Short mmCIF file of C-alpha atoms in Angstrom, two decimals:
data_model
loop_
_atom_site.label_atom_id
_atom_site.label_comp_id
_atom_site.label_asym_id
_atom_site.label_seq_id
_atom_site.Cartn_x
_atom_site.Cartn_y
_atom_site.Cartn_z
CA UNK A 1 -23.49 11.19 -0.41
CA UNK A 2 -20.00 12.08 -2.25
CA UNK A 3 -17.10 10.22 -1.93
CA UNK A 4 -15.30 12.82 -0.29
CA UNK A 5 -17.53 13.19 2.31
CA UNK A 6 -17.77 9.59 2.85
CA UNK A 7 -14.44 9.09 3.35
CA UNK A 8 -14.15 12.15 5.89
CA UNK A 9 -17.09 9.88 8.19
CA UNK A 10 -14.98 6.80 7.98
CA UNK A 11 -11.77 8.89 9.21
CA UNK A 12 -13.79 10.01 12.42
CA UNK A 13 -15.47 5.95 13.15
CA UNK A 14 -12.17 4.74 12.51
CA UNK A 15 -10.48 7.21 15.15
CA UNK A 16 -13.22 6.24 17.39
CA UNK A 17 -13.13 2.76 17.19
CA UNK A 18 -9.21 2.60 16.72
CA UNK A 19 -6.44 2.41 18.86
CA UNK A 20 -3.07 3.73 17.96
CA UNK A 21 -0.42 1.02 17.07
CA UNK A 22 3.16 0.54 17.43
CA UNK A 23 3.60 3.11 14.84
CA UNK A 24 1.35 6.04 16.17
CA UNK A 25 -1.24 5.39 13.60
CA UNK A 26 -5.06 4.92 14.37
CA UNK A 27 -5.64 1.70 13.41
CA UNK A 28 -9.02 -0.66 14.01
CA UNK A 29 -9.90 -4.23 12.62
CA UNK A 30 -12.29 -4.72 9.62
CA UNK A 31 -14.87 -6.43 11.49
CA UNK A 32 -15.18 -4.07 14.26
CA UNK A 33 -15.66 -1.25 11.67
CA UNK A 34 -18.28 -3.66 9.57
CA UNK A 35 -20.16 -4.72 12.42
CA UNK A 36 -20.44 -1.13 14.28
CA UNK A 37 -24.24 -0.27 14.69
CA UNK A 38 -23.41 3.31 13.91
CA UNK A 39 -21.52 2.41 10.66
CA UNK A 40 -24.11 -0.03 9.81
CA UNK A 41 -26.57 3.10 9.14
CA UNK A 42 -23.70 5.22 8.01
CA UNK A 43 -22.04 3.63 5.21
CA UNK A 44 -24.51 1.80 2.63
CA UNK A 45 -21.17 0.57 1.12
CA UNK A 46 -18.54 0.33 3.71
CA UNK A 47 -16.20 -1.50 1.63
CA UNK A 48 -16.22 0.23 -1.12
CA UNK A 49 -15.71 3.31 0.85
CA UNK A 50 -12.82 1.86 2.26
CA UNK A 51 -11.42 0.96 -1.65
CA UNK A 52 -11.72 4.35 -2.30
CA UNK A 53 -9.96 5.79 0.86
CA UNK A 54 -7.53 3.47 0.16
CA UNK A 55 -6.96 4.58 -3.31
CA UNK A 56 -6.49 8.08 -1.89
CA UNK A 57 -4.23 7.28 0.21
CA UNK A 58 -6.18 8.03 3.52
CA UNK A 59 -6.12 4.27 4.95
CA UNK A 60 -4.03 1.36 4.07
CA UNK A 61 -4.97 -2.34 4.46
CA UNK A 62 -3.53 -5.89 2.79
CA UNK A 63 -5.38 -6.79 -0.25
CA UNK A 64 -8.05 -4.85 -2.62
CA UNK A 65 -11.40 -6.62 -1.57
CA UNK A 66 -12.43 -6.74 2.01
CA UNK A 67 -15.00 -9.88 2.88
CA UNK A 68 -16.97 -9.62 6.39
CA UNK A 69 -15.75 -12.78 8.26
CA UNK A 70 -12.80 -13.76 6.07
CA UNK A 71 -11.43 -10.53 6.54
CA UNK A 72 -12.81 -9.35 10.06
CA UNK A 73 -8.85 -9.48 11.43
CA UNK A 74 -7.51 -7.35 8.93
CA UNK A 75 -6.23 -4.29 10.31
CA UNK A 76 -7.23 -0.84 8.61
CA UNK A 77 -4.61 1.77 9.36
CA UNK A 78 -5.62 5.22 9.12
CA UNK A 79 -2.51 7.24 7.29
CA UNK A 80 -3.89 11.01 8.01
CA UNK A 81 -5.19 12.08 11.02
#
């Protein structure tokens, strides 16, 4: 899979798992998207997905590396619908 297209599939399981925040963005915790069955067999490398969506500017989070269980509270905020 391209990058691109990788980062379109994580837009669409992040507006499904999300909820919208206080801001009107989509937003859903790191460790629901990590430990989503569906993602699980999506994404062979959800994180760096994510570093590279972030790097686009499509989703914002705090920090560069994402960890599953040190980092399962971080939110991920979708910036584009």
């Amino acid at each position: 899979m391209n990058v691109s297209h990788e980062i379109t599939l994580l837009v669409q399981e992040i507006q499904r798992l999300g909820n919208k925040n206080a801001d009107g963005q989509t937003s859903v915790k790191f460790g629901v998207l990590f430990h989503d069955d569906r993602c699980a067999n999506i994404f062979e490398a959800l994180v760096g997905t994510l570093k590279a969506a972030k790097k686009q500017k499509v989703v914002n989070f705090q920090g560069e590396l994402l960890l599953q269980g040190v980092h399962d509270n971080v939110d991920i905020i979708l910036l584009e619908n």
